[in-house]
Coordinates of C-alpha atoms in Angstrom, one line a residue:
M1 CA -7.3 -6.1 26.9
K2 CA -8.8 -5.6 23.4
Y3 CA -10.8 -2.9 21.8
T4 CA -11.7 -1.6 18.3
L5 CA -12.2 2.0 17.2
S6 CA -13.3 3.5 13.8
I7 CA -13.2 6.9 12.2
E8 CA -14.1 8.2 8.8
I9 CA -11.7 10.5 7.0
A10 CA -12.9 12.8 4.2
L11 CA -10.1 11.8 1.8
P12 CA -9.6 9.0 -0.7
R13 CA -8.1 5.9 0.9
E14 CA -5.0 5.9 -1.3
R15 CA -4.1 9.4 0.1
V16 CA -4.9 8.4 3.6
V17 CA -2.6 5.4 3.7
Q18 CA 0.2 7.4 1.9
L19 CA 0.0 10.1 4.5
L20 CA -0.1 7.6 7.4
S21 CA 2.8 5.6 6.1
D22 CA 5.1 8.7 5.5
P23 CA 7.6 9.0 8.4
A24 CA 8.1 12.7 7.7
Q25 CA 4.4 13.4 8.5
M26 CA 4.3 11.4 11.7
P27 CA 5.3 14.2 14.2
K28 CA 2.5 16.4 12.7
W29 CA -0.2 14.1 13.8
L30 CA 1.2 11.5 16.4
R31 CA 1.1 13.5 19.6
G32 CA 4.1 12.9 21.9
V33 CA 6.3 11.1 19.4
L34 CA 10.0 12.1 20.0
V35 CA 11.7 9.3 17.9
H36 CA 10.6 6.9 15.3
E37 CA 13.7 5.5 13.6
P38 CA 14.2 2.2 11.8
L39 CA 16.7 -0.1 13.4
N40 CA 16.7 -2.3 10.3
G41 CA 14.8 -2.4 7.1
K42 CA 12.8 0.5 5.6
H43 CA 10.1 2.5 7.4
G44 CA 6.7 0.8 6.9
E45 CA 7.9 -2.4 5.3
V46 CA 7.0 -5.8 6.8
G47 CA 9.7 -7.0 9.1
T48 CA 11.2 -3.5 9.8
E49 CA 11.9 -2.9 13.5
S50 CA 11.9 0.7 14.7
R51 CA 12.9 2.4 17.9
V52 CA 10.0 4.5 19.2
V53 CA 10.2 7.1 21.9
M54 CA 7.0 8.7 23.1
Q55 CA 6.4 11.4 25.8
S56 CA 3.3 12.0 27.7
G57 CA 3.5 14.7 30.3
E58 CA 6.7 14.1 32.2
Q59 CA 6.8 10.4 31.4
T60 CA 8.9 9.0 28.5
M61 CA 8.4 5.5 27.1
E62 CA 10.7 3.7 24.7
A63 CA 9.6 0.7 22.6
T64 CA 10.3 -1.4 19.6
E65 CA 7.8 -1.4 16.8
T66 CA 7.8 -4.3 14.2
I67 CA 5.7 -4.2 11.1
T68 CA 4.0 -7.5 10.8
R69 CA 1.7 -7.0 7.8
R70 CA 1.2 -4.4 5.1
E71 CA -1.1 -5.2 2.2
P72 CA -0.8 -4.3 -0.5
E73 CA 2.9 -3.5 -0.4
N74 CA 2.4 -0.8 -3.1
L75 CA 0.2 2.0 -1.9
H76 CA -0.4 3.4 -5.4
G77 CA -3.3 2.2 -7.6
I78 CA -5.1 0.2 -4.9
P79 CA -8.2 -1.5 -6.2
S80 CA -11.3 0.0 -4.8
D81 CA -12.7 -3.3 -3.5
S82 CA -9.6 -4.2 -1.5
V83 CA -8.8 -3.6 2.1
V84 CA -5.5 -2.1 3.1
H85 CA -4.0 -3.8 6.1
Y86 CA -1.2 -2.3 8.3
D87 CA -0.3 -4.3 11.3
R88 CA 2.4 -3.8 13.9
E89 CA 3.6 -5.1 17.2
I90 CA 4.9 -2.8 19.9
V91 CA 7.0 -4.0 22.8
A92 CA 8.1 -2.0 25.7
K93 CA 9.3 -2.9 29.2
G94 CA 6.4 -4.9 30.8
M95 CA 4.0 -4.4 27.8
W96 CA 3.1 -5.9 24.4
N97 CA 0.6 -4.3 21.9
A98 CA -0.7 -5.5 18.6
A99 CA -2.3 -2.9 16.4
R100 CA -4.2 -4.0 13.4
E101 CA -5.2 -1.1 11.1
R102 CA -7.7 -1.6 8.2
F103 CA -8.6 1.0 5.6
T104 CA -11.6 0.6 3.4
E105 CA -13.3 2.9 1.0
A106 CA -16.4 4.5 2.6
G107 CA -17.1 6.4 -0.7
P108 CA -15.1 7.8 -3.6
E109 CA -13.6 10.6 -1.5
S110 CA -13.7 9.1 2.1
T111 CA -12.0 6.3 4.0
L112 CA -13.0 4.2 7.0
W113 CA -10.1 3.6 9.3
T114 CA -10.7 0.7 11.8
S115 CA -8.1 0.1 14.4
E116 CA -8.1 -3.2 16.5
N117 CA -5.8 -3.0 19.5
E118 CA -4.7 -5.7 21.9
F119 CA -2.5 -5.1 25.0
R120 CA -0.8 -7.6 27.3
F121 CA 1.1 -6.8 30.5
D122 CA 3.8 -8.8 32.3
S123 CA 3.3 -7.5 35.8
L124 CA 0.6 -8.6 38.1
P125 CA -0.1 -5.1 39.4
M126 CA -0.7 -3.8 35.7
R127 CA -2.9 -6.8 34.9
L128 CA -5.0 -6.0 38.0
I129 CA -5.5 -2.3 37.2
M130 CA -6.0 -2.7 33.5
P131 CA -9.8 -2.9 33.8
F132 CA -9.7 0.6 35.3
L133 CA -7.3 1.9 32.6
R134 CA -9.2 0.5 29.7
G135 CA -10.9 3.8 29.1
A136 CA -7.7 5.8 29.1
F137 CA -6.1 3.5 26.6
R138 CA -9.2 3.8 24.3
R139 CA -9.2 7.6 24.7
Q140 CA -5.5 7.9 23.8
S141 CA -6.0 5.7 20.7
L142 CA -9.0 7.7 19.6
Q143 CA -7.0 10.9 20.1
H144 CA -4.3 9.7 17.8
M145 CA -7.0 8.9 15.2
Q146 CA -8.7 12.2 15.6
D147 CA -5.4 14.0 15.4
F148 CA -4.6 12.2 12.1
K149 CA -8.0 13.0 10.7
A150 CA -7.5 16.7 11.5
F151 CA -4.0 16.7 10.0
A152 CA -5.1 14.8 6.9
E153 CA -8.3 16.8 6.2
Q154 CA -7.2 20.3 7.4
G155 CA -3.4 20.2 7.8
T156 CA -3.6 20.6 11.6
D157 CA -0.3 20.0 13.3
V158 CA -0.5 18.6 16.8
R159 CA 2.8 20.4 17.7
D160 CA 0.9 23.7 17.5
A161 CA -1.8 22.5 19.9
K162 CA -1.8 24.0 23.4
D163 CA -2.1 21.0 25.7

């Protein structure tokens, strides 16, 4: 299953990618994150594997995230005509996900974030019901993007939200 989502954020691209790549900020915008800790390497660097634990309702999921691409490596002084790439693979029991994030300047004070997602599942039952769950996966991804936008633009912390 594959899908692509986009959202415009009213901040300069350099500020957006710095906020997004700062692990201390993650709990403020990534709804349900309990743990995001590097197992090796440094947070956000290519090749780094991290243990990720997410909670949704009563369900908890543990996964391993691997950073597969980050360009440019230095997130300061990014040329206005370049695209920032931030790709990762997430593996959990029975599931593989590739997330390919692209950040382009939409204007001098705005950023277009495009997120391409691909999911694969090991079990036959999951592969059979995926067409029915596609909308739920898209909604969750869009919720994360909207939460980040609200955090980046207005300082909204998802931990203060009443779910």
